[in-house]
Amino acid sequence: MNPPTITRRQALVAAAASSLPLGGWAQSAWPDKPIKLIVPFPPGGPTDTASRITAQALGDRLKQSVVVENRAGASGSIGQLAFKAMPPDGHALNMLGSPAMLAPHLYKSAAYHPANDFAPVAMVYDLPIVIVVNPTVHPKITDWPSLLAEARAQGGKLNYTTSGPGSVGHLTMEMLKKQVGFEMQHVAYKGSAPAMNDLLGGQVGVMFSDLIAAQAHIKTGRLRAIALGAPRRIDGLPEIRTIADQGVPGFSAEPFGALLAPKGTPASIVERLNAEMKAILAEPDVQDRLIKAGCYPRYMSVADTAARIRTDFDRFGKVVRDNRITAD
């Protein structure tokens, strides 16, 4: 029995199909329409600003518009849930900030897992956090050891504030309390602005703040920077020592921004986006604009981005559970 006859047209189609890489059907046409970048926070903050810088640069490289869409609420969980439902065709992206990464630990309604329900693309930036004091309220606190000594001398009555319960600053201080062995009382505010206003006014003397909110006041002397949660000192304020440098070796806690795609997005598109972000984050102009927004460029591969999201989610989740912290 003779084998079936294959026409020349069929042979050409088969050859073309076999030459495409995995996901090539999408890569060959992608992007063929504007890309939507979901930002799960309001306009004007560091994540929004970093996203707009990223969108402009990515659009220029892909020769296609990248449009930022803000979907704020519930520490970013509303935007993440909306993004979770978007098609995995490479035309929807998301900037995951640490508050949205932590939201499933804090809100019952945040029905997503940041490490399992999305496709990591690239780490984009770090957002350093810093312990600051009002020097009028606490003239003797000049560094981490003196803060620790004061906290112990007051027997756990020393107050500190953050941008809110379950914030990275709050969870980081709770981690430090357990690891180092001391007590402080958290004074919860709803947002960084009211907490910072009361710190400057002397109603509370210590704050674990994101650097962008505190930086101007550090430079004028209204606030004294005690220690960075980051694993390294930063350009622009090299005099601020890290917590790790001041007696807690290896300690690191730092919010981040990571670019995500919907789960199931073809690997070829994810790798192309990662390569574009690597190039974008190496551009001096992009670096300068991000740093001015308080975001320090931090490129990572797809695998390293996935590992960091999972590690931070698990690490901070344990702090939430151990201290029974909730935002509901």
XYZ file of C-alpha atoms in Angstrom:
328
model
C 0.000 0.000 0.000
C 1.484 3.335 -1.064
C 1.875 6.143 1.518
C -0.486 9.125 1.130
C 0.665 11.770 -1.305
C 1.741 15.087 0.220
C 1.212 18.104 -1.976
C 3.864 20.787 -2.379
C 1.634 23.290 -0.554
C 1.245 20.920 2.421
C 4.998 20.381 2.565
C 5.669 24.126 2.610
C 3.113 24.691 5.396
C 4.602 21.870 7.474
C 8.139 23.183 7.002
C 7.137 26.691 8.032
C 5.349 25.417 11.142
C 8.291 23.268 12.207
C 10.676 26.232 11.970
C 8.734 28.334 14.488
C 9.992 28.392 18.092
C 7.701 27.422 20.940
C 5.038 30.097 21.067
C 6.138 31.316 17.641
C 2.553 31.866 16.524
C 2.302 34.601 19.122
C 5.834 35.916 18.732
C 5.523 36.389 14.981
C 2.557 38.763 15.327
C 3.155 40.154 18.800
C 2.506 42.857 19.708
C -0.171 43.613 17.136
C -2.180 46.033 19.299
C -1.585 48.343 22.299
C -0.411 46.683 25.500
C -2.235 47.454 28.737
C -0.099 47.853 31.888
C -2.224 47.430 35.012
C -1.003 49.420 38.020
C -2.924 48.375 41.159
C -2.293 51.700 42.939
C -3.441 55.318 42.500
C -1.678 57.753 40.157
C 1.263 59.694 41.531
C 2.956 57.165 43.808
C 6.328 55.535 43.167
C 4.840 52.386 41.599
C 2.695 54.450 39.227
C 5.621 56.710 38.311
C 7.948 53.762 37.726
C 5.272 52.065 35.626
C 4.869 55.105 33.383
C 8.634 55.357 32.874
C 8.696 51.642 32.042
C 5.680 51.869 29.741
C 7.185 54.675 27.697
C 10.540 52.924 27.282
C 8.978 49.536 26.540
C 6.613 51.035 23.998
C 9.526 52.689 22.193
C 11.388 49.384 21.947
C 8.374 47.289 20.928
C 7.077 49.918 18.454
C 3.662 49.638 20.088
C 1.812 51.727 22.680
C 1.985 50.570 26.306
C -0.904 52.218 28.168
C -0.965 52.484 31.971
C -4.303 51.729 33.617
C -4.680 52.389 37.357
C -6.951 50.010 39.267
C -6.433 50.908 42.920
C -7.921 49.581 46.137
C -7.372 47.161 49.022
C -3.558 47.462 48.955
C -3.469 46.618 45.273
C -5.574 43.461 45.444
C -8.420 44.880 43.317
C -6.046 45.507 40.434
C -4.379 42.115 40.825
C -7.709 40.294 40.701
C -8.683 42.181 37.546
C -5.338 41.361 35.973
C -5.626 37.684 36.905
C -8.640 37.387 34.578
C -6.936 38.925 31.534
C -6.016 36.780 28.498
C -2.424 35.473 28.271
C -1.743 36.867 24.807
C 1.062 39.259 25.716
C -1.112 42.370 25.506
C -1.668 42.733 29.257
C 1.047 43.358 31.853
C 1.067 44.277 35.526
C 3.440 46.053 37.900
C 3.336 44.077 41.134
C 4.278 46.205 44.142
C 5.023 44.749 47.566
C 1.682 45.854 49.091
C -0.180 43.891 46.397
C 2.195 40.974 46.932
C 1.319 40.967 50.652
C -2.444 41.593 50.286
C -3.457 37.893 50.171
C -2.025 37.523 53.672
C -4.056 40.494 54.932
C -7.371 40.513 53.024
C -9.719 37.550 52.754
C -10.999 38.956 49.459
C -7.539 38.903 47.851
C -8.027 35.521 46.179
C -4.753 35.197 44.297
C -1.257 33.891 44.932
C 1.450 36.254 43.601
C 3.900 33.420 42.958
C 1.474 30.887 41.443
C -1.216 32.831 39.583
C 0.919 35.031 37.324
C 3.913 34.721 34.985
C 6.935 36.644 36.303
C 8.662 38.740 33.642
C 11.386 40.819 35.337
C 12.254 42.621 38.535
C 12.173 46.354 37.800
C 13.062 48.304 40.949
C 13.683 48.263 44.670
C 11.993 50.802 46.964
C 14.272 51.215 50.001
C 12.772 51.605 53.461
C 14.502 53.530 56.221
C 14.093 53.972 59.967
C 13.914 57.682 60.753
C 13.500 59.575 64.014
C 12.433 63.069 64.905
C 15.674 64.397 66.490
C 13.745 66.817 68.699
C 11.756 63.953 70.231
C 14.703 61.526 70.422
C 17.972 63.511 70.463
C 19.952 60.539 71.820
C 18.911 58.105 69.076
C 21.547 58.444 66.372
C 21.895 54.917 64.977
C 20.448 51.396 65.193
C 22.292 50.398 68.417
C 21.071 53.523 70.236
C 17.499 52.914 69.014
C 17.710 49.352 70.270
C 19.096 50.525 73.606
C 16.275 53.068 74.014
C 13.616 50.495 73.147
C 14.992 48.122 75.780
C 15.349 50.910 78.361
C 11.670 51.808 77.911
C 10.604 48.200 78.379
C 8.617 47.976 75.170
C 6.846 51.334 75.560
C 8.748 53.121 72.781
C 6.376 53.892 69.887
C 7.026 53.690 66.162
C 4.785 54.168 63.152
C 4.558 53.037 59.528
C 2.250 53.621 56.596
C -0.194 51.072 58.023
C -0.790 47.628 59.497
C 0.711 44.942 57.321
C 2.987 47.369 55.452
C 6.528 46.244 54.690
C 7.825 48.648 57.349
C 5.488 47.163 59.958
C 6.342 43.564 59.084
C 10.057 44.325 58.919
C 10.052 45.823 62.414
C 8.146 42.806 63.715
C 10.794 40.572 62.110
C 13.551 42.571 63.770
C 11.839 42.466 67.159
C 11.773 38.693 67.073
C 15.231 38.193 65.578
C 17.087 40.680 67.771
C 14.954 40.453 70.914
C 13.271 43.736 71.891
C 9.811 45.321 71.992
C 8.268 48.464 70.494
C 4.656 49.533 70.076
C 3.265 49.999 66.585
C 1.093 53.102 66.144
C -0.980 52.319 63.055
C -1.842 55.006 60.514
C -3.769 54.697 57.267
C -1.190 55.880 54.786
C 2.314 57.252 54.735
C 1.297 60.938 54.604
C -0.560 61.146 57.955
C 2.120 59.051 59.651
C 4.848 61.320 58.300
C 2.929 64.458 59.348
C 2.677 63.244 62.938
C 6.329 62.197 62.955
C 7.349 65.696 61.853
C 4.943 67.183 64.407
C 6.409 65.137 67.253
C 3.281 63.141 68.085
C 5.332 60.004 67.400
C 9.117 59.854 67.359
C 10.129 56.899 65.157
C 8.974 55.704 61.733
C 9.875 52.894 59.356
C 9.223 54.768 56.106
C 9.793 54.298 52.406
C 12.793 56.408 51.479
C 10.987 58.604 48.974
C 8.615 59.927 51.680
C 11.457 60.686 54.095
C 14.303 61.719 51.818
C 13.620 65.470 51.618
C 13.209 65.717 55.395
C 16.450 63.787 55.946
C 18.320 66.221 53.734
C 16.930 69.275 55.592
C 17.686 67.757 58.988
C 14.074 67.599 60.168
C 14.459 63.825 60.359
C 17.475 61.715 61.238
C 18.041 58.535 59.241
C 18.961 55.612 61.511
C 19.180 52.559 59.274
C 18.209 51.149 55.872
C 16.354 47.883 55.493
C 18.117 47.394 52.135
C 21.023 44.942 51.865
C 23.307 47.689 50.549
C 23.866 51.421 50.931
C 22.352 53.582 48.220
C 23.669 56.266 45.901
C 22.676 59.762 46.906
C 22.583 59.006 50.642
C 25.669 56.818 51.175
C 26.004 57.935 54.786
C 22.918 55.950 55.835
C 24.120 52.593 57.085
C 22.113 49.414 56.671
C 20.684 47.396 59.540
C 23.005 44.575 58.459
C 25.999 46.901 58.903
C 24.910 47.774 62.442
C 24.879 44.468 64.244
C 22.311 42.326 62.389
C 24.456 40.536 59.770
C 22.661 39.407 56.630
C 19.424 41.223 57.428
C 17.543 42.537 54.404
C 13.990 43.703 53.755
C 13.095 45.846 50.772
C 9.877 46.483 48.836
C 10.043 45.968 45.086
C 8.297 46.403 41.764
C 8.092 43.422 39.416
C 6.649 43.168 35.922
C 4.170 40.299 35.470
C 2.230 38.744 32.615
C -0.908 36.615 32.902
C -0.274 32.971 33.689
C -0.025 30.994 30.465
C 1.605 33.759 28.419
C 3.896 32.105 25.836
C 7.459 31.693 27.080
C 8.800 33.385 23.936
C 6.914 36.586 24.814
C 7.984 36.482 28.465
C 11.647 36.043 27.504
C 11.413 38.843 24.932
C 9.928 41.165 27.549
C 12.640 40.214 30.035
C 15.349 40.984 27.479
C 13.751 44.346 26.707
C 13.561 45.215 30.418
C 17.230 44.305 30.859
C 18.129 46.770 28.110
C 15.750 49.450 29.398
C 17.044 49.301 32.978
C 20.610 49.721 31.724
C 19.766 53.059 30.082
C 21.216 55.997 32.114
C 18.176 58.193 31.456
C 15.757 55.524 32.706
C 17.938 54.886 35.752
C 18.034 58.596 36.568
C 14.262 59.015 36.210
C 13.517 55.975 38.372
C 15.906 57.093 41.119
C 14.313 60.559 41.177
C 10.998 58.770 41.806
C 12.566 56.902 44.738
C 12.810 53.610 42.827
C 16.224 52.020 42.418
C 16.593 49.991 39.184
C 17.006 46.269 39.882
C 16.921 43.964 36.863
C 16.481 40.230 37.480
C 15.981 37.260 35.177
C 12.628 35.504 34.935
C 13.784 32.744 37.296
C 15.288 35.136 39.846
C 12.176 37.331 39.760
C 9.985 34.304 40.459
C 12.258 33.246 43.332
C 12.216 36.698 44.940
C 8.432 36.986 44.789
C 7.992 33.552 46.353
C 10.652 34.137 49.031
C 9.229 37.502 50.115
C 5.651 36.232 50.021
C 6.491 33.268 52.265
C 8.820 35.216 54.556
C 6.454 38.092 55.289
C 3.469 35.765 55.390
C 4.989 33.990 58.367
C 5.306 37.339 60.162
C 1.636 38.097 59.448
C 0.516 34.720 60.781
C 2.807 34.730 63.827
C 1.556 38.171 64.864
C -2.056 37.688 63.728
C -1.974 40.833 61.634
C -4.971 41.628 59.453
C -6.180 44.569 57.378
C -9.832 43.416 57.099
